[in-house]
Coordinates of C-alpha atoms and ligand atoms in Angstrom, one line a residue:
M1 CA 25.2 12.0 -10.5
T2 CA 26.4 15.5 -10.2
D3 CA 24.7 18.4 -8.5
N4 CA 25.2 22.1 -8.9
A5 CA 24.4 22.9 -5.2
L6 CA 27.0 20.4 -4.0
H7 CA 29.7 22.7 -5.3
D8 CA 28.4 25.8 -3.7
P9 CA 30.0 26.2 -0.2
D10 CA 27.1 28.1 1.3
P11 CA 24.1 28.2 -1.1
A12 CA 21.0 30.1 0.0
P13 CA 19.4 27.0 1.3
H14 CA 15.9 27.4 -0.1
A15 CA 16.7 29.3 -3.2
I16 CA 16.5 27.4 -6.5
P17 CA 19.8 28.1 -8.3
P18 CA 19.1 30.2 -11.5
S19 CA 21.6 28.0 -13.4
S20 CA 19.2 25.1 -13.1
G21 CA 16.7 26.9 -15.3
P22 CA 13.0 26.2 -15.5
A23 CA 11.8 22.8 -16.7
G24 CA 10.6 23.2 -20.3
E25 CA 8.3 21.1 -22.4
D26 CA 10.9 18.4 -23.0
T27 CA 12.6 18.7 -19.6
T28 CA 11.6 18.1 -16.0
D29 CA 13.1 18.7 -12.6
F30 CA 15.5 16.3 -11.0
G31 CA 16.0 18.2 -7.8
Y32 CA 17.2 21.6 -8.9
R33 CA 18.4 20.4 -12.3
A34 CA 16.3 20.5 -15.4
V35 CA 16.9 17.2 -17.2
P36 CA 15.4 15.7 -20.4
K37 CA 12.1 13.9 -19.3
E38 CA 13.4 10.5 -20.3
E39 CA 16.4 10.9 -18.0
K40 CA 14.5 11.4 -14.8
K41 CA 13.4 7.8 -14.2
P42 CA 16.9 6.3 -14.5
L43 CA 18.2 9.0 -12.2
V44 CA 15.4 8.4 -9.6
R45 CA 16.1 4.6 -10.0
A46 CA 19.7 5.2 -9.2
V47 CA 18.8 7.1 -6.0
F48 CA 16.6 4.3 -4.7
D49 CA 18.9 1.5 -5.9
S50 CA 21.5 3.3 -3.8
V51 CA 19.4 3.9 -0.6
A52 CA 17.1 0.8 -0.6
S53 CA 19.0 -1.3 2.0
R54 CA 19.3 1.7 4.4
Y55 CA 16.1 3.4 3.5
D56 CA 14.2 2.6 6.7
V57 CA 16.9 3.5 9.1
M58 CA 17.7 6.7 7.2
N59 CA 14.0 7.6 7.3
D60 CA 13.9 7.3 11.1
L61 CA 17.2 9.3 11.5
M62 CA 16.4 12.0 9.0
S63 CA 12.9 12.7 10.2
L64 CA 13.7 12.0 13.9
G65 CA 11.0 9.4 13.7
I66 CA 8.3 11.9 12.7
H67 CA 7.6 10.1 9.4
R68 CA 6.1 7.3 11.6
V69 CA 3.6 9.8 13.1
W70 CA 2.7 11.2 9.7
K71 CA 2.1 7.7 8.4
R72 CA -0.1 6.9 11.4
I73 CA -2.2 10.0 10.7
F74 CA -2.3 8.9 7.0
N75 CA -3.5 5.4 8.0
A76 CA -6.2 6.8 10.3
E77 CA -7.4 9.0 7.4
L78 CA -7.3 6.0 5.1
A79 CA -9.5 4.1 7.5
P80 CA -8.8 0.5 6.4
Q81 CA -11.8 -1.8 6.0
P82 CA -11.9 -5.5 5.4
G83 CA -14.0 -5.5 2.3
L84 CA -11.9 -2.9 0.4
K85 CA -9.0 -3.4 -2.0
L86 CA -5.9 -1.2 -1.7
L87 CA -3.5 -0.3 -4.4
D88 CA -0.3 1.3 -2.9
L89 CA 1.8 3.1 -5.5
A90 CA 5.5 3.8 -5.0
G91 CA 5.1 1.6 -1.9
G92 CA 8.8 1.2 -1.4
T93 CA 9.5 -0.8 1.8
G94 CA 5.9 -1.1 2.7
D95 CA 4.9 1.2 5.6
V96 CA 1.6 2.3 4.1
T97 CA 0.6 -1.2 3.0
F98 CA 1.5 -2.6 6.4
G99 CA -0.5 0.1 8.1
W100 CA -3.5 -0.9 6.0
L101 CA -3.2 -4.6 6.7
A102 CA -2.5 -4.0 10.4
G103 CA -5.6 -1.8 10.5
G104 CA -7.8 -4.6 9.2
G105 CA -7.9 -3.6 5.5
G106 CA -8.8 -6.0 2.7
P107 CA -6.5 -7.3 -0.1
A108 CA -3.5 -5.0 -0.8
L109 CA -1.4 -4.7 -3.9
M110 CA 1.9 -3.2 -3.0
T111 CA 3.7 -1.7 -6.0
D112 CA 6.9 0.2 -6.9
I113 CA 8.9 0.9 -10.0
N114 CA 12.1 -0.2 -8.2
E115 CA 12.7 -3.9 -7.7
K116 CA 15.2 -3.3 -4.9
M117 CA 12.8 -1.2 -2.8
L118 CA 10.0 -3.8 -3.4
A119 CA 12.4 -6.6 -2.4
V120 CA 13.1 -4.9 0.9
G121 CA 9.3 -4.5 1.4
R122 CA 8.6 -8.1 0.6
D123 CA 11.2 -9.2 3.2
R124 CA 9.7 -6.9 5.8
A125 CA 6.2 -8.3 4.9
I126 CA 7.3 -11.9 5.4
A127 CA 9.0 -10.9 8.7
R128 CA 5.7 -9.4 9.9
G129 CA 3.7 -12.5 8.8
Y130 CA 1.8 -10.7 6.0
I131 CA 1.4 -13.5 3.6
T132 CA -2.3 -13.7 2.7
D133 CA -4.1 -10.8 1.1
L134 CA -0.9 -9.2 -0.1
D135 CA 0.6 -9.1 -3.6
F136 CA 3.6 -7.3 -5.0
C137 CA 4.1 -6.0 -8.4
V138 CA 6.7 -3.7 -10.2
V139 CA 4.5 -0.9 -11.4
D140 CA 5.2 2.5 -12.9
A141 CA 2.6 4.8 -11.2
E142 CA 2.3 6.7 -14.4
Q143 CA 1.0 3.7 -16.3
I144 CA -0.9 1.4 -13.9
P145 CA -1.5 -2.1 -15.5
L146 CA -4.9 -2.5 -13.9
P147 CA -8.4 -2.2 -15.4
D148 CA -10.5 0.9 -15.0
R149 CA -12.6 0.9 -11.8
S150 CA -10.9 -2.0 -10.1
V151 CA -9.8 -0.9 -6.6
D152 CA -11.3 0.9 -3.7
R153 CA -8.4 2.9 -2.4
V154 CA -5.2 4.2 -4.0
T155 CA -2.3 5.5 -1.9
I156 CA 1.0 7.1 -2.7
S157 CA 3.3 8.1 0.2
F158 CA 6.5 10.2 -0.5
G159 CA 6.4 8.8 -4.1
L160 CA 4.6 11.4 -6.2
R161 CA 7.5 13.8 -5.9
N162 CA 9.8 11.3 -7.6
C163 CA 7.5 10.7 -10.6
T164 CA 8.2 12.4 -13.9
D165 CA 4.6 13.1 -14.9
K166 CA 2.7 13.8 -11.7
M167 CA -0.6 14.6 -13.5
A168 CA -0.4 11.2 -15.2
V169 CA -0.1 9.5 -11.8
I170 CA -3.1 11.3 -10.4
R171 CA -5.2 10.6 -13.6
E172 CA -4.2 6.9 -13.4
A173 CA -5.1 6.7 -9.7
R174 CA -8.6 8.1 -10.6
R175 CA -8.9 5.7 -13.6
V176 CA -8.4 2.6 -11.5
L177 CA -10.6 3.7 -8.7
K178 CA -14.1 2.3 -8.5
P179 CA -16.8 5.0 -8.2
G180 CA -16.9 5.9 -4.5
G181 CA -13.2 5.1 -4.3
R182 CA -10.6 7.4 -2.7
F183 CA -7.0 8.5 -3.6
L184 CA -4.8 9.6 -0.7
C185 CA -1.3 11.2 -1.1
L186 CA 1.2 11.8 1.7
E187 CA 4.0 14.0 0.5
F188 CA 6.4 16.8 1.6
S189 CA 4.8 20.1 1.1
R190 CA 5.3 23.9 1.8
V191 CA 6.2 25.0 5.3
Q192 CA 3.6 27.5 6.5
V193 CA 5.1 28.5 9.8
A194 CA 7.7 31.2 9.1
A195 CA 9.7 30.6 12.2
L196 CA 10.2 26.9 11.2
A197 CA 11.7 27.7 7.7
P198 CA 15.3 28.6 8.6
V199 CA 15.7 25.5 10.9
Y200 CA 14.0 23.3 8.3
D201 CA 16.2 24.7 5.5
A202 CA 19.4 24.1 7.6
W203 CA 18.3 20.6 8.4
S204 CA 17.5 19.8 4.8
F205 CA 20.5 21.3 3.1
K206 CA 23.2 20.9 5.7
V207 CA 22.3 18.0 8.0
L208 CA 20.6 15.6 5.6
P209 CA 23.3 15.5 2.9
T210 CA 25.9 15.1 5.7
M211 CA 24.0 12.3 7.3
G212 CA 23.6 10.7 3.9
S213 CA 27.3 10.9 3.3
L214 CA 28.3 9.6 6.7
I215 CA 25.7 6.8 7.2
A216 CA 24.6 5.8 3.7
K217 CA 27.8 6.8 2.0
D218 CA 25.7 8.7 -0.5
R219 CA 25.5 12.5 -0.2
E220 CA 24.0 13.2 -3.6
S221 CA 20.8 11.1 -3.1
Y222 CA 20.0 13.1 0.1
Q223 CA 20.8 16.4 -1.6
Y224 CA 18.3 15.3 -4.3
L225 CA 15.8 14.6 -1.5
A226 CA 16.1 18.1 -0.1
E227 CA 15.9 19.7 -3.6
S228 CA 13.0 17.6 -4.8
I229 CA 11.0 18.6 -1.8
R230 CA 11.4 22.3 -2.7
M231 CA 10.4 21.7 -6.3
F232 CA 7.2 19.8 -5.4
P233 CA 3.9 21.7 -5.8
D234 CA 2.6 23.4 -2.7
Q235 CA -0.6 22.4 -0.9
E236 CA -3.0 24.4 -3.1
T237 CA -1.3 23.6 -6.4
L238 CA -1.5 19.9 -5.7
A239 CA -5.1 20.2 -4.7
D240 CA -5.8 21.9 -8.0
M241 CA -4.0 19.1 -9.8
F242 CA -6.3 16.6 -8.1
R243 CA -9.4 18.6 -9.3
E244 CA -8.0 18.8 -12.8
A245 CA -7.6 15.0 -12.9
G246 CA -11.4 14.7 -12.1
L247 CA -11.2 13.9 -8.4
S248 CA -14.0 15.3 -6.2
H249 CA -14.3 16.6 -2.7
V250 CA -10.6 17.4 -2.7
R251 CA -9.1 18.5 0.5
Y252 CA -5.8 18.5 2.3
Q253 CA -4.3 18.5 5.8
S254 CA -0.9 20.0 6.5
L255 CA 1.3 18.2 9.0
S256 CA 4.1 19.6 11.2
G257 CA 3.5 23.2 10.0
G258 CA 3.4 22.2 6.4
I259 CA 6.5 20.1 6.2
A260 CA 4.3 17.4 4.9
A261 CA 0.6 17.2 3.8
I262 CA -2.1 14.6 3.1
H263 CA -4.2 15.2 0.0
S264 CA -7.4 13.4 -0.5
G265 CA -9.8 13.1 -3.5
W266 CA -12.7 10.9 -4.3
R267 CA -13.8 9.3 -7.6
L268 CA -17.6 9.8 -7.8
Ligands
SAM1 N1 6.0 4.8 0.1 C1 7.2 4.5 0.8 C2 7.3 5.3 2.1 O1 6.4 6.1 2.3 O2 8.2 5.1 2.8 C3 8.4 4.8 -0.1 C4 8.7 6.2 -0.5 S1 10.2 6.4 -1.3 C5 10.7 8.0 -0.7 C6 9.8 6.8 -3.0 C7 9.5 5.6 -3.8 O3 8.9 6.0 -5.1 C8 10.7 4.7 -4.2 O4 10.5 3.4 -3.7 C9 10.8 4.8 -5.7 O5 11.3 3.6 -6.3 C10 9.3 5.1 -6.0 N2 9.1 5.6 -7.4 C11 9.7 6.6 -8.0 N3 9.2 6.8 -9.2 C12 8.2 5.9 -9.4 C13 7.2 5.7 -10.4 N4 7.2 6.3 -11.5 N5 6.3 4.7 -10.2 C14 6.3 4.0 -9.0 N6 7.2 4.2 -8.0 C15 8.1 5.2 -8.2

């Protein structure tokens, strides 16, 4: 993978390089690069193939452990219940699924498009003793192989940003939800506290790629992370996308000054 911003000694950290161009009808964003739509999945796959074995330790280091707090808030919002069935999309190494099961939730299907991430998740599940009420499946969140109206809760945590067709994911989540079911998304979002922006930009574009390079021996994947966050829809835009997909009672909660946000919508 190559990256324009890598070659700029001191890029304006939050500016999107004009050379990347806007994503057109046949292209989509991969970080700041516009790439043909069919190329994004292999590129994202390469990122997570590369980081899978160090994903959890890097998550703790990069977020200074704050992702754990966000996921606890997310799980509290999810409010696990024994009779309910969860579909966790882009579940990666399992944090959301494990939160659900630990909270007393019903049967969970943990899915991800990437076998390596899911394999790390399966090992972690076994280590935690989650054997019953848990299934794993390789699933592209844009084309969920489940019948209409078959699950009670759908979650996606830090996954939507990596999908090519985000509207397709939200529509699919709604389709598989039973009436009365709920879709919850945890994702990076738009910082709303001006004083936080310069520190956050420096952290994202200087510290993260350097950490990626030193610890995971992979600078580019962490540069992609920083860029993909800036390309992701802001709180209001994502809420509008939820409504457009037919979800009801859509609302969101910003976390840590807008660094992340939880979006929620119901299928009525
Ligand atoms: N949910 C986990 C968490 O919160 O720690 C993992 C998040 S990780 C940043 C993003 C995950 O999205 C990766 O495991 C990646 O393989 C997955 N992913 C990317 N595109 C996907 C797609 N189209 N369908 C399903 N999963 C996808």
